């Protein structure tokens, strides 16, 4: 049997034939980046390749001075004999699936993706392949999304009800992607929309890329004494409980995420209202996308990889979980031909070095237990007079 | 069902008590009284008996949703709530229904328990096709006997009191005891004058708060009555209408489980309500609570168990005497009524809680140190001038318990929690050393902060040795200090001991498993 075209190393997914990494976890020489979320785009690589619409967001993430080569969706390049092309993943602006072709064998690495409608990015494109490495963040059948339009209507109704009660609507969401998707879907006629600085920085890149978004000034640029009572505020979850939110009198807190599907997660976040809105594929979308590739072999990564793989195997597919750096449901022992991080403990009885256990990635939806957010987001401090 | 499911969701969605009260009040005012009656019944924590086993629900939902049962279990583990898992997995309904709550309960839900499996399954399929996700959640909780909602009885009482313009204590009292939900019953609940017969009805229990500080801060020693804090089952004995009713704090009639009480308590004067504690007591000795648990669990009380674990009712307060509610009178007066009332009946079955005599706080503290030898948990301090309040009134009754017993133990198993802890590994089993091996001795769920829980959760995921269904065996590395109230020998536990009210006191990051305690240390506590 031939060497796998993509293998898992301690730096992340690696294509040996082409000598490059896909979404590496540590700085490497050559990195293909599926999208600019922090758990997929690490800084300080020497060369980056990413989809052209995502260039600005990647520069925001890894620095303007980084060497980033943009590639148009669908345009093929050949690197050391490996054909590489990028195809829309529908996750956020510029998100891409990576198609690799070598000696007639085609692999696709999905990155994060969704099939549902999103006005802020190009829709997911199904790419035929022999082997598909798919995300499975929401790979359980309890995750089935309502149509996003219905969820947007729920958000609007919530906002109106809060306005009638004279209370600010504080809607927490991931600053990159989810916030812009919400902005694009909200009716600016309903009332003023303000954003956290972290949301604004990403929104500016979206606008520069030609994505129409309604006006939504940063809270800190609002005139002194402005009344936020009728306003809707978009902010990352990290803003909750900081001095930044104290300017809003008795805000009603909402949270937009796929994890809001589970009541326990919502309660743990101590928010008043959860909106199920995800930039990841739900169970049915995952099954549809996997079937659409026609792949004979499937590897699953993130979230409920083990359960999803077992379900696919029961349906006759050669499917296995791919262990990632992120401890989660990944059960790497089922993989034989791919190097896997052992998550088996050693036999020592000393205290574990807990700093070794990675923090939750900063894509809010990558791991169930804790929804975190952009690491560099809390720059939106109170101005000192 | 829809308005009730919407109320359930509204209560679930807000953390503010004022909004919860407003939501309950708005619901009760809007629906017909027969629906309101059932809603109150469920909201204060009463529930119909389980009609469908969770095993059957799991099998039927898996079949209807087209998922394997192992996949159902994976989902259940992620959600942490069976009723919710089932609601999320089922295909969307094709119809809607406006059948009101009381019809759902009386025509569809209650008859379900008496039906055979095939009929139950057919009924569920029909229901699933009519109910949306929120309604199914509530429906599943009701049929599995697991209905719980995040409101305290106090909030329901507050909403009813607002609605009927009544004193909360009046509503609280009307809600006590056995009653059947109906339109008339609900009208009686919020009516200005209660015309309902209340022969069996107990009074709301007054609950004590733990005393954290120095009792001297409570003021003059003389202003307080001290009693031992006994470890038994809190109960109220009501003698009215020629009958005897024994109520638990959970408002269950428990007289049948303690048949020895009736012959003596039945001789109390008509119109008496006593507050006290049911205790296992043989000859001169109070037995450990674990002994009482042996007999609580049994359906049939054999002569042997009655002889081995006889009980006593230890009375410490009187709420009604000669047909009059005397709760407003100060404790000192109630005690003067209680003592002569009980005197002719005192013996093995009925006892009077002794007042602990110690002229100073210092002497009292000294007596408290001897609590374990007496098989009591510490002391109760009750303000002599205080009336018998309703519920958890702060400041009149304090429980001044001994510090918990504690050992250092190693985390060996973890299981995901439920509710807000769903999909986090938060339910732990701890072990101590015995002849070179770790022997599990207790489970504990509480005591860690959210940040610590998240950290332990990551540890569990990264250090799983083996999976047993939802349970993960983990590398024995983390050490915690486990506190508990009491300890007794147990043949049912591998460790040979059973501890009472175990909880995590703190994470001992400074300790390695080798530093954890030995079973001998636990067994040594048996003697204290």
PDB file of C-alpha atoms in Angstrom, chain B residues 301-473:
ATOM      1  CA  UNK B 301     -40.655  -4.783  56.945  1.00  0.00           C
ATOM      2  CA  UNK B 302     -39.815  -8.157  58.405  1.00  0.00           C
ATOM      3  CA  UNK B 303     -40.023  -8.821  62.117  1.00  0.00           C
ATOM      4  CA  UNK B 304     -36.255  -9.195  62.104  1.00  0.00           C
ATOM      5  CA  UNK B 305     -35.569  -5.725  60.693  1.00  0.00           C
ATOM      6  CA  UNK B 306     -38.124  -4.151  63.013  1.00  0.00           C
ATOM      7  CA  UNK B 307     -36.310  -5.752  65.917  1.00  0.00           C
ATOM      8  CA  UNK B 308     -32.868  -4.871  64.632  1.00  0.00           C
ATOM      9  CA  UNK B 309     -33.590  -1.264  63.727  1.00  0.00           C
ATOM     10  CA  UNK B 310     -36.472   0.067  65.816  1.00  0.00           C
ATOM     11  CA  UNK B 311     -37.289   3.754  65.392  1.00  0.00           C
ATOM     12  CA  UNK B 312     -38.271   6.559  67.652  1.00  0.00           C
ATOM     13  CA  UNK B 313     -39.907   9.911  66.939  1.00  0.00           C
ATOM     14  CA  UNK B 314     -37.940  12.565  68.706  1.00  0.00           C
ATOM     15  CA  UNK B 315     -40.210  15.610  69.043  1.00  0.00           C
ATOM     16  CA  UNK B 316     -38.645  19.059  69.226  1.00  0.00           C
ATOM     17  CA  UNK B 317     -41.505  21.411  68.466  1.00  0.00           C
ATOM     18  CA  UNK B 318     -45.277  21.700  68.501  1.00  0.00           C
ATOM     19  CA  UNK B 319     -47.038  23.624  65.747  1.00  0.00           C
ATOM     20  CA  UNK B 320     -50.638  22.856  66.514  1.00  0.00           C
ATOM     21  CA  UNK B 321     -52.100  22.057  69.926  1.00  0.00           C
ATOM     22  CA  UNK B 322     -55.722  21.299  70.729  1.00  0.00           C
ATOM     23  CA  UNK B 323     -56.730  22.270  67.231  1.00  0.00           C
ATOM     24  CA  UNK B 324     -55.033  25.663  67.240  1.00  0.00           C
ATOM     25  CA  UNK B 325     -52.181  26.817  65.041  1.00  0.00           C
ATOM     26  CA  UNK B 326     -49.624  28.086  67.559  1.00  0.00           C
ATOM     27  CA  UNK B 327     -46.749  28.744  65.188  1.00  0.00           C
ATOM     28  CA  UNK B 328     -46.801  32.478  65.889  1.00  0.00           C
ATOM     29  CA  UNK B 329     -46.057  31.950  69.568  1.00  0.00           C
ATOM     30  CA  UNK B 330     -42.393  32.179  70.636  1.00  0.00           C
ATOM     31  CA  UNK B 331     -40.384  28.986  70.954  1.00  0.00           C
ATOM     32  CA  UNK B 332     -40.206  29.370  74.745  1.00  0.00           C
ATOM     33  CA  UNK B 333     -44.019  29.175  74.936  1.00  0.00           C
ATOM     34  CA  UNK B 334     -44.267  26.335  72.444  1.00  0.00           C
ATOM     35  CA  UNK B 335     -41.749  24.375  74.477  1.00  0.00           C
ATOM     36  CA  UNK B 336     -43.901  24.892  77.586  1.00  0.00           C
ATOM     37  CA  UNK B 337     -46.830  23.442  75.673  1.00  0.00           C
ATOM     38  CA  UNK B 338     -44.816  20.609  74.159  1.00  0.00           C
ATOM     39  CA  UNK B 339     -43.399  19.196  77.372  1.00  0.00           C
ATOM     40  CA  UNK B 340     -46.683  18.448  79.218  1.00  0.00           C
ATOM     41  CA  UNK B 341     -48.360  17.413  75.961  1.00  0.00           C
ATOM     42  CA  UNK B 342     -45.796  14.697  75.425  1.00  0.00           C
ATOM     43  CA  UNK B 343     -45.100  13.708  79.010  1.00  0.00           C
ATOM     44  CA  UNK B 344     -47.706  10.928  79.374  1.00  0.00           C
ATOM     45  CA  UNK B 345     -46.539   9.249  76.153  1.00  0.00           C
ATOM     46  CA  UNK B 346     -42.758   9.476  76.404  1.00  0.00           C
ATOM     47  CA  UNK B 347     -41.035   6.116  76.098  1.00  0.00           C
ATOM     48  CA  UNK B 348     -39.143   4.115  73.471  1.00  0.00           C
ATOM     49  CA  UNK B 349     -41.332   5.275  70.595  1.00  0.00           C
ATOM     50  CA  UNK B 350     -41.900   8.927  71.412  1.00  0.00           C
ATOM     51  CA  UNK B 351     -39.196  11.067  72.973  1.00  0.00           C
ATOM     52  CA  UNK B 352     -38.643  14.692  73.751  1.00  0.00           C
ATOM     53  CA  UNK B 353     -35.566  16.375  72.325  1.00  0.00           C
ATOM     54  CA  UNK B 354     -33.629  17.392  75.427  1.00  0.00           C
ATOM     55  CA  UNK B 355     -32.545  20.970  75.896  1.00  0.00           C
ATOM     56  CA  UNK B 356     -28.777  21.018  76.251  1.00  0.00           C
ATOM     57  CA  UNK B 357     -27.899  22.847  79.410  1.00  0.00           C
ATOM     58  CA  UNK B 358     -24.679  24.860  79.348  1.00  0.00           C
ATOM     59  CA  UNK B 359     -24.669  28.311  80.883  1.00  0.00           C
ATOM     60  CA  UNK B 360     -22.024  29.798  78.570  1.00  0.00           C
ATOM     61  CA  UNK B 361     -21.166  29.573  74.890  1.00  0.00           C
ATOM     62  CA  UNK B 362     -17.791  28.236  75.902  1.00  0.00           C
ATOM     63  CA  UNK B 363     -19.249  25.355  77.858  1.00  0.00           C
ATOM     64  CA  UNK B 364     -21.656  24.642  75.025  1.00  0.00           C
ATOM     65  CA  UNK B 365     -18.759  24.504  72.570  1.00  0.00           C
ATOM     66  CA  UNK B 366     -17.098  21.983  74.844  1.00  0.00           C
ATOM     67  CA  UNK B 367     -20.164  19.757  74.851  1.00  0.00           C
ATOM     68  CA  UNK B 368     -20.359  20.006  71.060  1.00  0.00           C
ATOM     69  CA  UNK B 369     -16.927  18.418  70.787  1.00  0.00           C
ATOM     70  CA  UNK B 370     -18.443  15.247  72.221  1.00  0.00           C
ATOM     71  CA  UNK B 371     -21.098  15.032  69.503  1.00  0.00           C
ATOM     72  CA  UNK B 372     -19.699  12.048  67.644  1.00  0.00           C
ATOM     73  CA  UNK B 373     -19.611   9.919  70.754  1.00  0.00           C
ATOM     74  CA  UNK B 374     -23.326  10.610  71.132  1.00  0.00           C
ATOM     75  CA  UNK B 375     -23.991   9.783  67.469  1.00  0.00           C
ATOM     76  CA  UNK B 376     -25.224  13.310  66.779  1.00  0.00           C
ATOM     77  CA  UNK B 377     -23.968  15.804  64.209  1.00  0.00           C
ATOM     78  CA  UNK B 378     -23.527  18.769  66.509  1.00  0.00           C
ATOM     79  CA  UNK B 379     -25.912  21.270  67.999  1.00  0.00           C
ATOM     80  CA  UNK B 380     -29.013  23.186  67.000  1.00  0.00           C
ATOM     81  CA  UNK B 381     -29.394  26.748  68.240  1.00  0.00           C
ATOM     82  CA  UNK B 382     -32.937  28.138  68.248  1.00  0.00           C
ATOM     83  CA  UNK B 383     -33.943  31.656  69.216  1.00  0.00           C
ATOM     84  CA  UNK B 384     -36.238  31.378  72.195  1.00  0.00           C
ATOM     85  CA  UNK B 385     -38.288  34.452  71.225  1.00  0.00           C
ATOM     86  CA  UNK B 386     -38.828  33.400  67.606  1.00  0.00           C
ATOM     87  CA  UNK B 387     -42.069  32.151  66.063  1.00  0.00           C
ATOM     88  CA  UNK B 388     -42.037  29.016  63.878  1.00  0.00           C
ATOM     89  CA  UNK B 389     -41.444  30.634  60.500  1.00  0.00           C
ATOM     90  CA  UNK B 390     -42.167  29.294  57.035  1.00  0.00           C
ATOM     91  CA  UNK B 391     -39.348  27.760  55.017  1.00  0.00           C
ATOM     92  CA  UNK B 392     -35.760  28.865  55.203  1.00  0.00           C
ATOM     93  CA  UNK B 393     -36.063  31.895  57.468  1.00  0.00           C
ATOM     94  CA  UNK B 394     -32.602  33.159  58.252  1.00  0.00           C
ATOM     95  CA  UNK B 395     -31.523  34.005  61.750  1.00  0.00           C
ATOM     96  CA  UNK B 396     -33.793  31.996  64.062  1.00  0.00           C
ATOM     97  CA  UNK B 397     -32.554  28.409  63.663  1.00  0.00           C
ATOM     98  CA  UNK B 398     -28.901  27.549  63.243  1.00  0.00           C
ATOM     99  CA  UNK B 399     -27.281  24.170  62.835  1.00  0.00           C
ATOM    100  CA  UNK B 400     -23.863  24.197  64.449  1.00  0.00           C
ATOM    101  CA  UNK B 401     -22.345  21.005  63.141  1.00  0.00           C
ATOM    102  CA  UNK B 402     -18.982  19.480  63.831  1.00  0.00           C
ATOM    103  CA  UNK B 403     -16.393  19.977  61.134  1.00  0.00           C
ATOM    104  CA  UNK B 404     -16.625  17.172  58.582  1.00  0.00           C
ATOM    105  CA  UNK B 405     -14.392  14.162  58.672  1.00  0.00           C
ATOM    106  CA  UNK B 406     -11.916  14.207  55.823  1.00  0.00           C
ATOM    107  CA  UNK B 407      -9.453  12.042  53.945  1.00  0.00           C
ATOM    108  CA  UNK B 408      -7.253  12.521  50.888  1.00  0.00           C
ATOM    109  CA  UNK B 409      -8.370  10.290  48.027  1.00  0.00           C
ATOM    110  CA  UNK B 410      -7.465   9.629  44.419  1.00  0.00           C
ATOM    111  CA  UNK B 411      -9.723  10.228  41.430  1.00  0.00           C
ATOM    112  CA  UNK B 412     -10.228   6.866  39.665  1.00  0.00           C
ATOM    113  CA  UNK B 413     -13.456   7.107  37.671  1.00  0.00           C
ATOM    114  CA  UNK B 414     -15.341   9.972  36.032  1.00  0.00           C
ATOM    115  CA  UNK B 415     -18.729  10.227  34.452  1.00  0.00           C
ATOM    116  CA  UNK B 416     -20.377  13.162  32.718  1.00  0.00           C
ATOM    117  CA  UNK B 417     -22.893  15.113  34.734  1.00  0.00           C
ATOM    118  CA  UNK B 418     -26.384  16.201  33.932  1.00  0.00           C
ATOM    119  CA  UNK B 419     -28.103  19.527  33.501  1.00  0.00           C
ATOM    120  CA  UNK B 420     -25.621  22.362  33.335  1.00  0.00           C
ATOM    121  CA  UNK B 421     -22.798  19.879  33.780  1.00  0.00           C
ATOM    122  CA  UNK B 422     -23.823  17.853  30.744  1.00  0.00           C
ATOM    123  CA  UNK B 423     -20.930  16.807  28.505  1.00  0.00           C
ATOM    124  CA  UNK B 424     -18.447  17.711  31.227  1.00  0.00           C
ATOM    125  CA  UNK B 425     -16.922  14.944  33.318  1.00  0.00           C
ATOM    126  CA  UNK B 426     -18.022  16.125  36.739  1.00  0.00           C
ATOM    127  CA  UNK B 427     -19.196  13.075  38.650  1.00  0.00           C
ATOM    128  CA  UNK B 428     -16.252  11.406  40.290  1.00  0.00           C
ATOM    129  CA  UNK B 429     -15.377   8.226  42.129  1.00  0.00           C
ATOM    130  CA  UNK B 430     -12.564   8.389  44.663  1.00  0.00           C
ATOM    131  CA  UNK B 431     -10.348   5.683  46.063  1.00  0.00           C
ATOM    132  CA  UNK B 432      -7.999   5.158  48.976  1.00  0.00           C
ATOM    133  CA  UNK B 433      -5.164   2.673  49.378  1.00  0.00           C
ATOM    134  CA  UNK B 434      -5.630  -0.802  50.749  1.00  0.00           C
ATOM    135  CA  UNK B 435      -2.785  -3.293  50.666  1.00  0.00           C
ATOM    136  CA  UNK B 436      -1.129  -1.587  47.732  1.00  0.00           C
ATOM    137  CA  UNK B 437      -4.289  -1.190  45.633  1.00  0.00           C
ATOM    138  CA  UNK B 438      -6.706   1.684  45.252  1.00  0.00           C
ATOM    139  CA  UNK B 439     -10.163   0.809  46.556  1.00  0.00           C
ATOM    140  CA  UNK B 440     -13.070   3.065  45.543  1.00  0.00           C
ATOM    141  CA  UNK B 441     -14.956   4.297  48.592  1.00  0.00           C
ATOM    142  CA  UNK B 442     -17.242   7.137  47.530  1.00  0.00           C
ATOM    143  CA  UNK B 443     -18.684   9.255  44.769  1.00  0.00           C
ATOM    144  CA  UNK B 444     -18.758  13.022  44.989  1.00  0.00           C
ATOM    145  CA  UNK B 445     -20.239  15.635  42.706  1.00  0.00           C
ATOM    146  CA  UNK B 446     -19.824  18.956  44.403  1.00  0.00           C
ATOM    147  CA  UNK B 447     -17.142  21.186  45.748  1.00  0.00           C
ATOM    148  CA  UNK B 448     -15.091  22.287  42.736  1.00  0.00           C
ATOM    149  CA  UNK B 449     -15.297  25.632  40.948  1.00  0.00           C
ATOM    150  CA  UNK B 450     -16.330  25.761  37.288  1.00  0.00           C
ATOM    151  CA  UNK B 451     -12.721  26.448  36.311  1.00  0.00           C
ATOM    152  CA  UNK B 452     -11.512  23.430  38.274  1.00  0.00           C
ATOM    153  CA  UNK B 453     -14.249  21.271  36.762  1.00  0.00           C
ATOM    154  CA  UNK B 454     -13.126  22.273  33.273  1.00  0.00           C
ATOM    155  CA  UNK B 455      -9.539  21.426  34.179  1.00  0.00           C
ATOM    156  CA  UNK B 456     -10.442  18.016  35.588  1.00  0.00           C
ATOM    157  CA  UNK B 457     -12.608  17.423  32.517  1.00  0.00           C
ATOM    158  CA  UNK B 458      -9.599  17.973  30.268  1.00  0.00           C
ATOM    159  CA  UNK B 459      -7.554  15.677  32.453  1.00  0.00           C
ATOM    160  CA  UNK B 460     -10.186  12.925  32.174  1.00  0.00           C
ATOM    161  CA  UNK B 461     -10.312  13.199  28.394  1.00  0.00           C
ATOM    162  CA  UNK B 462      -6.531  13.037  28.095  1.00  0.00           C
ATOM    163  CA  UNK B 463      -6.035  10.269  30.658  1.00  0.00           C
ATOM    164  CA  UNK B 464      -8.785   7.774  29.957  1.00  0.00           C
ATOM    165  CA  UNK B 465      -7.593   4.227  30.561  1.00  0.00           C
ATOM    166  CA  UNK B 466     -10.799   2.440  29.797  1.00  0.00           C
ATOM    167  CA  UNK B 467     -14.430   3.195  28.999  1.00  0.00           C
ATOM    168  CA  UNK B 468     -17.343   1.405  30.622  1.00  0.00           C
ATOM    169  CA  UNK B 469     -20.335   2.923  28.886  1.00  0.00           C
ATOM    170  CA  UNK B 470     -20.483   6.505  30.146  1.00  0.00           C
ATOM    171  CA  UNK B 471     -17.873   5.851  32.831  1.00  0.00           C
ATOM    172  CA  UNK B 472     -14.184   6.482  32.217  1.00  0.00           C
ATOM    173  CA  UNK B 473     -11.465   4.898  34.236  1.00  0.00           C
TER     174      UNK B 473
END
